[in-house]
């Protein structure tokens, strides 16, 4: 009987053997376990989110609703997402449009950083001389807060939007550069010997050995860089003003709409997660054994 | 000087014999280490005739791989020289094909591409079709044609080493250097690869000089015309050179049963276990 029911719901399920009913109960248990294994992480995630929302609501009540609770925030978030691309002038643009401006800046700063970081990283990784020459500079500039670069950007470009792109560039440079250098420096002697033994040209060495070997490292660097870029953009746009998700957060704070600020935080988090996963799957694509 | 093709090096006034594939003259190789200079091999003299198969055998750390690397041009002698085709070796070159100990295939390239990149690098003036024909020829020779589009991680150890052998042969070097090529393979795969290697060598009219480093006595006797036995390192040198005068083609089963084989094996065992026993 159980088999019949199971068969009805699960196409392709077949039960063989003479003692079908006994087997069926076994199959049902296995099936239940399978579904449970699939469902369990999702359920647990929901439990976690539920607990978090409860905690948030508690804080909101504790602060006498000076901080909005989940219900009012989520309804504001929903209304923001329903019409994301409206443009009613400089201080009233849809969240989609603001995100778009931020994305463009991140793409430009990060893209430019990548163009510089990969070749320089390869050079530092391939040549001990270059490494010794420039590694100290890299090590000193790497930990500098992005905001410290802002005045330099302003002086160099004479406008705050370009200065924001500049700080994205200058901060997302390092992870890619360092990872590329580490990747290139760790090419095993075996591969170098192949290149020597068969007389690979410099181009062939770079294209067939250096880049393929370093690629997983480079992608990891890019993943870290895009994470940094996305962190920095919010701060940058708070300083520069005008447009973007960072400006939106600051503008919403000035308008005393904490619902919008929290909604923006959620959106920033989700977009950051998506960017991270994008580079993670790109990394998996180029990993070899 | 009976041979008309013998050449005289005017500058050094040394005679390079045309019948010799590899000449090692009074070679010493040492490496700097934090604890001081380490002498790997000392005063090595060895003449290998063209078309000969020679094995270098000895305990770990006897510098046998160092000798191979010096012929390959990967390591420079501190003293003395290696002469190949009238020239003192100073760098790797396409006249010497190498089969590395751990295959050293590029894992991101297919079997076909691994061989192609070597062919492309050495025969850069040939057309793409010609280069592909060379690659296909050797893929057929080692029976890997059907696996040509697989990545190294998708094939067995034996197939990987076949690819590496095909790669070394594909650049048509006059000298083939094999660094413990079959060490990681099981006995059956090893045996069939021995036969394939000798067939490849024979199909080329025995023109290639082959130098192999090994620690496998049976393998050394089966494949070689000459076996070079090293003394123990550091500062290892050639202890003995044993000729293997057993006619080819050699059939493995009857070969191993022959009294000549047993005599050479006993001698090698004596040398390695007693005369130059591991420290």
XYZ file of C-alpha atoms in Angstrom:
568
model
C 0.000 0.000 0.000
C 2.727 2.402 0.997
C 4.498 1.690 -2.238
C 1.415 2.638 -4.187
C 1.139 5.965 -2.432
C 4.826 6.665 -2.784
C 4.739 5.762 -6.467
C 1.916 8.194 -6.962
C 3.968 11.070 -5.614
C 7.414 10.089 -6.756
C 7.635 9.179 -10.423
C 10.367 6.733 -11.187
C 10.295 5.112 -7.795
C 10.327 1.346 -8.212
C 10.277 -1.295 -5.593
C 11.640 -4.705 -6.482
C 11.773 -7.912 -4.498
C 9.151 -10.382 -3.345
C 8.452 -8.769 0.000
C 7.408 -5.458 -1.473
C 5.593 -4.037 1.518
C 8.540 -4.543 3.840
C 10.908 -3.029 1.305
C 8.511 -0.163 0.835
C 8.562 0.814 4.472
C 12.363 0.775 4.248
C 12.257 2.896 1.112
C 9.871 5.298 2.768
C 12.240 5.733 5.680
C 15.158 6.326 3.322
C 13.087 8.784 1.346
C 11.987 10.606 4.478
C 15.631 10.888 5.522
C 16.567 12.245 2.109
C 13.868 14.915 2.194
C 14.776 15.777 5.765
C 18.468 16.150 4.851
C 17.498 18.543 2.084
C 15.008 20.467 4.152
C 16.912 20.655 7.416
C 19.322 23.505 6.537
C 16.477 25.590 5.106
C 14.334 25.027 8.177
C 17.219 25.851 10.501
C 17.962 29.025 8.560
C 14.330 30.068 8.997
C 14.504 29.298 12.694
C 17.622 31.469 12.925
C 16.033 34.336 11.024
C 12.906 34.036 13.166
C 14.977 34.277 16.344
C 16.830 37.262 14.934
C 13.544 39.060 14.058
C 12.259 38.365 17.572
C 15.452 39.792 19.073
C 15.178 42.830 16.804
C 11.547 43.356 17.829
C 12.619 43.103 21.467
C 15.272 45.803 21.022
C 12.790 47.980 19.177
C 10.282 47.662 22.031
C 13.059 48.284 24.558
C 14.033 51.499 22.739
C 10.369 52.551 22.787
C 10.112 52.260 19.004
C 12.772 54.907 18.408
C 14.295 52.143 16.368
C 11.749 50.609 14.032
C 10.851 46.946 14.443
C 10.857 44.278 11.737
C 7.215 44.771 10.722
C 7.408 48.471 9.841
C 10.880 48.095 8.317
C 9.870 45.200 6.095
C 6.800 47.066 4.860
C 9.032 50.045 3.943
C 11.499 47.674 2.280
C 8.654 46.125 0.332
C 7.412 49.547 -0.879
C 10.999 50.418 -1.884
C 11.336 47.232 -3.905
C 7.948 47.579 -5.611
C 9.003 50.723 -7.454
C 12.818 50.691 -7.523
C 13.609 52.872 -10.533
C 11.653 56.105 -10.038
C 13.472 59.415 -10.252
C 11.829 62.452 -8.626
C 14.880 64.688 -8.605
C 18.225 64.694 -6.798
C 16.950 63.797 -3.327
C 14.335 61.246 -4.270
C 15.410 58.339 -6.414
C 14.342 54.689 -6.328
C 16.574 52.191 -4.522
C 17.248 50.316 -7.772
C 18.569 53.487 -9.365
C 20.792 54.223 -6.339
C 22.125 50.685 -6.406
C 22.834 51.069 -10.099
C 24.953 54.205 -9.495
C 26.904 52.399 -6.789
C 27.397 49.361 -8.984
C 28.785 51.486 -11.820
C 31.285 53.091 -9.446
C 32.294 49.748 -7.983
C 32.611 48.243 -11.454
C 34.821 51.114 -12.616
C 37.056 51.227 -9.542
C 37.271 47.451 -9.255
C 37.761 46.976 -13.010
C 40.559 49.521 -13.105
C 42.136 47.973 -10.003
C 42.015 44.531 -11.647
C 43.699 45.833 -14.797
C 46.573 47.142 -12.685
C 46.674 44.492 -9.964
C 46.966 41.344 -12.090
C 49.986 42.349 -14.221
C 51.768 44.006 -11.277
C 51.007 40.987 -9.097
C 52.393 38.676 -11.785
C 55.547 40.748 -12.003
C 56.048 40.734 -8.235
C 55.365 37.009 -8.079
C 57.682 36.141 -10.961
C 60.644 38.326 -10.036
C 62.319 38.263 -6.635
C 63.962 41.569 -7.518
C 60.646 43.347 -8.115
C 59.194 41.671 -5.057
C 61.955 42.965 -2.814
C 61.655 46.413 -4.377
C 57.908 46.895 -4.118
C 56.650 44.587 -1.391
C 57.383 47.139 1.381
C 55.283 49.749 -0.425
C 52.428 47.274 -0.853
C 52.601 46.302 2.810
C 52.462 49.934 3.941
C 49.670 51.049 1.616
C 47.503 47.957 2.072
C 46.253 48.634 5.628
C 45.405 52.310 4.959
C 41.726 53.106 5.531
C 39.924 53.888 2.280
C 38.611 57.171 3.651
C 42.155 58.450 4.159
C 42.544 58.329 0.379
C 39.503 60.502 -0.215
C 41.256 63.912 -0.031
C 43.914 62.643 -2.432
C 41.147 61.628 -4.844
C 39.507 65.034 -4.478
C 42.731 66.850 -5.265
C 43.545 64.577 -8.168
C 40.124 64.568 -9.823
C 38.517 67.776 -8.546
C 35.165 66.056 -8.137
C 33.720 63.873 -5.448
C 32.180 61.196 -7.691
C 35.559 60.434 -9.290
C 37.171 60.571 -5.871
C 34.797 57.804 -4.744
C 35.775 55.661 -7.729
C 39.398 56.402 -6.884
C 39.113 55.117 -3.311
C 37.419 51.962 -4.607
C 40.328 51.536 -7.001
C 43.008 52.104 -4.430
C 41.532 49.779 -1.821
C 40.457 46.922 -4.074
C 43.904 46.867 -5.665
C 45.678 44.998 -2.870
C 43.902 41.673 -2.405
C 44.082 40.887 -6.132
C 47.671 42.084 -6.388
C 48.873 40.086 -3.402
C 46.973 36.932 -4.310
C 48.239 37.071 -7.887
C 51.804 37.487 -6.636
C 51.432 34.582 -4.202
C 49.904 32.405 -6.928
C 52.655 33.146 -9.430
C 55.397 32.771 -6.825
C 54.118 29.317 -5.856
C 54.305 27.769 -9.338
C 55.923 24.357 -8.651
C 59.393 23.690 -10.056
C 57.948 20.741 -11.983
C 56.000 23.079 -14.241
C 58.916 25.477 -14.585
C 61.106 22.538 -15.588
C 58.616 21.503 -18.280
C 58.858 25.004 -19.673
C 62.663 24.917 -19.585
C 62.996 21.393 -20.961
C 60.743 22.027 -23.940
C 61.968 25.546 -24.553
C 58.694 27.390 -23.994
C 58.811 31.007 -25.104
C 58.055 33.669 -22.514
C 54.576 34.142 -23.981
C 53.890 30.414 -23.912
C 55.115 30.216 -20.321
C 52.827 33.040 -19.243
C 49.798 31.775 -21.186
C 50.130 28.029 -20.635
C 51.708 27.815 -17.194
C 51.724 31.058 -15.236
C 48.146 32.217 -15.818
C 46.455 28.791 -15.613
C 48.332 27.982 -12.426
C 47.715 31.357 -10.791
C 44.093 31.677 -11.952
C 42.445 30.158 -8.855
C 44.590 32.473 -6.696
C 43.703 35.449 -8.883
C 39.971 34.706 -8.639
C 40.253 34.431 -4.847
C 41.970 37.822 -4.906
C 39.193 39.264 -7.049
C 36.610 37.861 -4.652
C 38.299 39.579 -1.709
C 38.703 42.772 -3.751
C 35.048 42.984 -4.750
C 34.125 42.461 -1.092
C 36.361 45.359 -0.076
C 35.005 47.510 -2.910
C 31.445 46.885 -1.780
C 32.367 47.739 1.817
C 34.069 50.941 0.758
C 31.414 52.224 -1.626
C 28.914 52.906 1.177
C 31.434 54.948 3.165
C 32.655 56.712 0.039
C 29.214 57.775 -1.078
C 28.347 58.979 2.423
C 31.273 61.373 2.070
C 30.781 62.314 -1.552
C 26.975 62.597 -1.534
C 24.872 62.978 -4.646
C 23.897 59.472 -5.668
C 24.366 55.854 -4.702
C 23.423 53.468 -1.939
C 25.792 55.123 0.548
C 24.264 58.500 -0.127
C 20.820 56.895 0.245
C 21.711 55.682 3.740
C 22.970 59.113 4.767
C 20.040 60.897 3.158
C 17.541 58.571 4.876
C 19.229 59.231 8.217
C 18.915 62.974 7.641
C 15.256 62.457 6.794
C 15.003 60.439 10.033
C 13.725 57.368 8.209
C 15.433 54.552 10.077
C 13.183 52.076 8.264
C 14.905 53.090 5.039
C 18.354 52.921 6.639
C 17.751 49.381 7.871
C 16.197 48.387 4.542
C 19.299 49.717 2.798
C 21.479 47.669 5.166
C 19.556 44.526 4.199
C 19.903 45.336 0.496
C 23.635 46.102 0.816
C 24.102 42.787 2.582
C 22.208 40.809 -0.026
C 24.024 42.458 -2.954
C 27.375 41.842 -1.216
C 26.445 38.188 -0.772
C 25.495 37.850 -4.436
C 28.796 39.433 -5.574
C 30.724 37.115 -3.290
C 28.915 34.008 -4.552
C 29.451 35.102 -8.144
C 33.229 35.089 -7.705
C 33.103 31.949 -5.600
C 31.431 30.014 -8.416
C 33.814 31.589 -10.915
C 36.636 30.250 -8.762
C 35.148 26.760 -8.750
C 34.986 26.912 -12.536
C 38.755 27.341 -12.885
C 39.884 24.959 -10.155
C 41.743 21.884 -11.364
C 43.291 18.995 -9.515
C 91.469 10.437 -35.811
C 89.988 7.879 -38.083
C 86.488 9.260 -38.279
C 86.048 12.048 -40.781
C 83.174 13.609 -38.869
C 85.179 14.072 -35.723
C 85.460 17.717 -34.895
C 88.243 19.597 -33.281
C 87.359 22.400 -30.954
C 89.954 24.999 -31.915
C 89.654 27.037 -28.762
C 89.818 24.215 -26.307
C 91.660 21.759 -28.499
C 89.417 18.991 -27.342
C 88.331 16.166 -29.558
C 84.618 15.429 -29.650
C 84.007 11.984 -30.971
C 81.135 11.752 -33.412
C 80.116 8.280 -32.282
C 79.479 9.531 -28.788
C 76.005 10.669 -27.834
C 76.939 12.028 -24.450
C 80.356 12.778 -23.005
C 80.780 13.658 -19.379
C 84.273 14.959 -18.647
C 85.604 15.109 -15.119
C 82.393 16.585 -13.793
C 81.901 17.720 -10.202
C 78.645 19.260 -9.025
C 78.249 20.938 -5.680
C 75.457 22.984 -4.150
C 75.681 25.719 -1.564
C 73.700 24.869 1.579
C 73.357 26.710 4.891
C 75.700 24.101 6.381
C 78.339 24.674 3.699
C 79.032 23.334 0.245
C 77.449 19.980 -0.525
C 79.294 17.959 -3.146
C 76.691 15.812 -4.884
C 78.869 14.103 -7.475
C 82.627 14.213 -7.937
C 84.958 13.514 -10.848
C 82.419 11.772 -13.049
C 83.700 10.577 -16.413
C 81.314 8.814 -18.743
C 81.091 8.202 -22.481
C 77.794 7.059 -23.918
C 77.643 5.932 -27.519
C 74.975 7.185 -29.862
C 71.898 4.964 -29.837
C 72.788 3.310 -26.563
C 70.440 2.816 -23.673
C 72.239 3.456 -20.414
C 70.871 3.191 -16.887
C 72.299 4.950 -13.888
C 71.573 3.013 -10.727
C 72.393 3.659 -7.091
C 71.015 4.326 -3.651
C 68.993 7.428 -2.785
C 71.173 10.507 -2.586
C 73.902 9.097 -4.835
C 73.514 12.004 -7.220
C 72.070 9.998 -10.091
C 69.356 12.566 -10.746
C 71.978 15.306 -10.513
C 73.897 13.712 -13.388
C 70.712 13.545 -15.443
C 69.923 17.175 -14.644
C 73.418 18.196 -15.718
C 72.935 16.498 -19.096
C 69.516 18.128 -19.327
C 71.128 21.503 -18.677
C 69.039 22.173 -15.583
C 72.100 22.064 -13.315
C 75.491 23.511 -14.176
C 78.620 21.506 -13.294
C 80.892 23.222 -10.812
C 83.813 21.638 -12.613
C 84.130 19.726 -15.860
C 81.550 19.590 -18.620
C 78.893 17.620 -20.446
C 79.248 17.476 -24.221
C 76.335 16.646 -26.506
C 76.504 17.046 -30.297
C 79.926 18.721 -30.111
C 78.637 21.327 -27.717
C 79.172 21.887 -24.034
C 75.796 21.900 -22.353
C 74.916 25.172 -20.679
C 71.117 25.186 -20.828
C 68.191 22.884 -21.647
C 67.586 22.397 -25.340
C 65.295 20.563 -27.747
C 68.057 18.067 -28.617
C 67.330 16.475 -25.231
C 63.855 15.214 -24.355
C 63.065 14.680 -20.695
C 60.621 12.338 -18.989
C 60.221 13.544 -15.444
C 59.858 11.423 -12.346
C 56.362 12.636 -11.518
C 55.089 12.940 -15.098
C 54.981 16.748 -14.884
C 52.009 17.088 -17.167
C 50.219 20.407 -17.080
C 46.959 19.546 -15.312
C 44.890 22.204 -17.101
C 45.780 20.875 -20.550
C 44.423 17.756 -22.241
C 46.705 14.833 -23.127
C 46.817 16.101 -26.712
C 47.538 19.706 -25.679
C 50.291 18.659 -23.304
C 52.167 17.098 -26.213
C 51.149 19.804 -28.659
C 52.640 22.641 -26.597
C 56.020 20.899 -26.608
C 55.834 20.258 -30.367
C 54.652 23.806 -30.989
C 57.506 25.178 -28.955
C 60.232 23.154 -30.676
C 58.878 23.119 -34.244
C 57.531 26.656 -34.243
C 58.064 27.057 -37.982
C 55.906 24.059 -38.904
C 52.237 24.558 -39.777
C 49.499 23.793 -37.314
C 48.422 20.746 -39.361
C 51.947 19.365 -39.400
C 52.296 19.869 -35.672
C 48.977 18.149 -35.038
C 50.078 15.245 -37.254
C 53.211 14.789 -35.142
C 51.146 14.817 -31.954
C 48.650 12.317 -33.382
C 51.461 10.031 -34.557
C 52.879 9.730 -31.052
C 49.425 9.500 -29.462
C 48.826 6.443 -31.672
C 52.275 5.083 -30.825
C 51.551 5.039 -27.098
C 47.918 4.000 -27.560
C 46.429 7.166 -26.144
C 44.724 8.512 -29.249
C 41.247 7.713 -27.922
C 42.087 9.484 -24.676
C 43.571 12.548 -26.308
C 40.922 14.925 -25.048
C 41.107 13.827 -21.428
C 42.763 15.835 -18.708
C 45.681 14.277 -16.788
C 43.510 13.867 -13.682
C 41.128 11.660 -15.686
C 43.728 9.055 -16.686
C 45.780 6.451 -14.818
C 49.414 6.789 -13.755
C 50.549 4.537 -16.585
C 48.679 6.642 -19.122
C 50.174 9.805 -17.648
C 53.664 8.423 -18.060
C 52.834 7.303 -21.621
C 51.803 10.889 -22.312
C 55.070 12.147 -20.853
C 57.046 9.650 -22.963
C 55.113 10.656 -26.087
C 55.829 14.296 -25.261
C 59.553 13.631 -24.937
C 59.672 11.637 -28.202
C 57.495 14.132 -30.091
C 60.192 16.800 -30.204
C 62.474 14.200 -31.840
C 65.480 14.728 -29.590
C 68.757 12.907 -30.203
C 68.930 12.205 -26.477
C 66.190 11.031 -24.187
C 66.573 11.489 -20.451
C 64.325 9.532 -18.103
C 64.347 10.329 -14.382
C 63.011 7.303 -12.467
C 60.201 7.197 -14.997
C 58.427 4.061 -13.844
C 59.001 4.316 -10.098
C 55.406 5.110 -9.207
C 53.813 2.438 -11.422
C 52.657 -1.081 -10.583
C 54.676 -4.037 -11.866
C 52.363 -4.931 -14.762
C 52.089 -1.385 -16.081
C 55.836 -1.044 -15.674
C 56.488 -4.133 -17.809
C 54.271 -2.994 -20.653
C 55.801 0.480 -20.567
C 59.293 -1.049 -20.765
C 58.250 -2.848 -23.914
C 56.609 0.251 -25.367
C 59.700 2.314 -24.685
C 62.018 -0.148 -26.435
C 59.583 -0.391 -29.338
C 59.497 3.388 -29.701
C 63.275 3.443 -29.587
C 63.506 0.577 -32.133
C 60.939 2.117 -34.488
C 63.258 5.112 -34.761
C 66.136 2.825 -35.904
C 67.736 2.935 -32.443
C 68.946 6.436 -33.236
C 68.145 8.018 -29.920
C 70.559 7.798 -27.039
C 68.645 7.056 -23.864
C 69.861 7.710 -20.342
C 67.636 6.515 -17.550
C 67.968 6.975 -13.826
C 66.441 4.143 -11.827
C 66.666 2.171 -8.617
C 65.038 -0.916 -10.117
C 67.640 -3.587 -10.942
C 65.404 -5.685 -13.210
C 64.320 -2.619 -15.150
C 67.904 -1.469 -15.573
C 69.076 -4.828 -16.957
C 66.064 -5.332 -19.221
C 66.301 -1.927 -20.869
C 70.007 -1.153 -20.933
C 73.103 -1.786 -22.989
C 75.181 -0.440 -20.134
C 74.514 0.028 -16.448
C 76.332 2.705 -14.521
C 76.543 1.910 -10.807
C 77.072 4.888 -8.527
C 78.937 4.879 -5.220
C 77.196 6.434 -2.247
C 76.862 10.177 -1.766
C 77.919 12.752 -0.819
C 80.634 13.207 -3.431
C 79.357 10.126 -5.236
C 81.061 8.954 -8.374
C 80.835 6.114 -10.845
C 81.666 2.835 -9.146
C 81.257 0.378 -11.987
C 80.002 0.192 -15.524
C 78.401 -3.122 -16.412
C 77.810 -4.099 -20.031
C 74.592 -5.939 -20.822
C 75.400 -7.966 -23.899
C 72.051 -9.637 -24.320
C 70.665 -9.369 -27.864
C 67.529 -7.393 -28.673
C 64.600 -7.599 -29.026
C 64.396 -8.966 -25.529
C 61.384 -10.945 -24.530
C 60.680 -10.295 -20.894
C 59.845 -13.807 -19.673
C 62.714 -15.685 -21.302
C 64.986 -12.725 -20.628
C 64.416 -12.858 -16.903
C 65.008 -16.641 -16.943
C 68.297 -16.396 -18.871
C 71.616 -17.101 -17.096
C 73.105 -13.850 -18.454
C 70.355 -11.887 -16.737
C 70.922 -13.746 -13.485
C 74.657 -13.162 -13.581
C 74.252 -9.437 -14.094
C 71.564 -9.227 -11.452
C 73.794 -11.011 -8.929
C 76.656 -8.696 -9.716
C 74.446 -5.611 -9.329
C 73.011 -6.948 -6.091
C 76.509 -7.519 -4.778
C 77.587 -4.001 -5.763
C 74.535 -2.274 -4.325
C 74.105 -4.402 -1.202
C 77.735 -4.989 -0.269
C 80.294 -2.913 -2.138
C 78.322 0.364 -2.093
C 75.835 -0.540 0.613
C 73.587 2.221 1.865
C 75.072 4.001 4.839
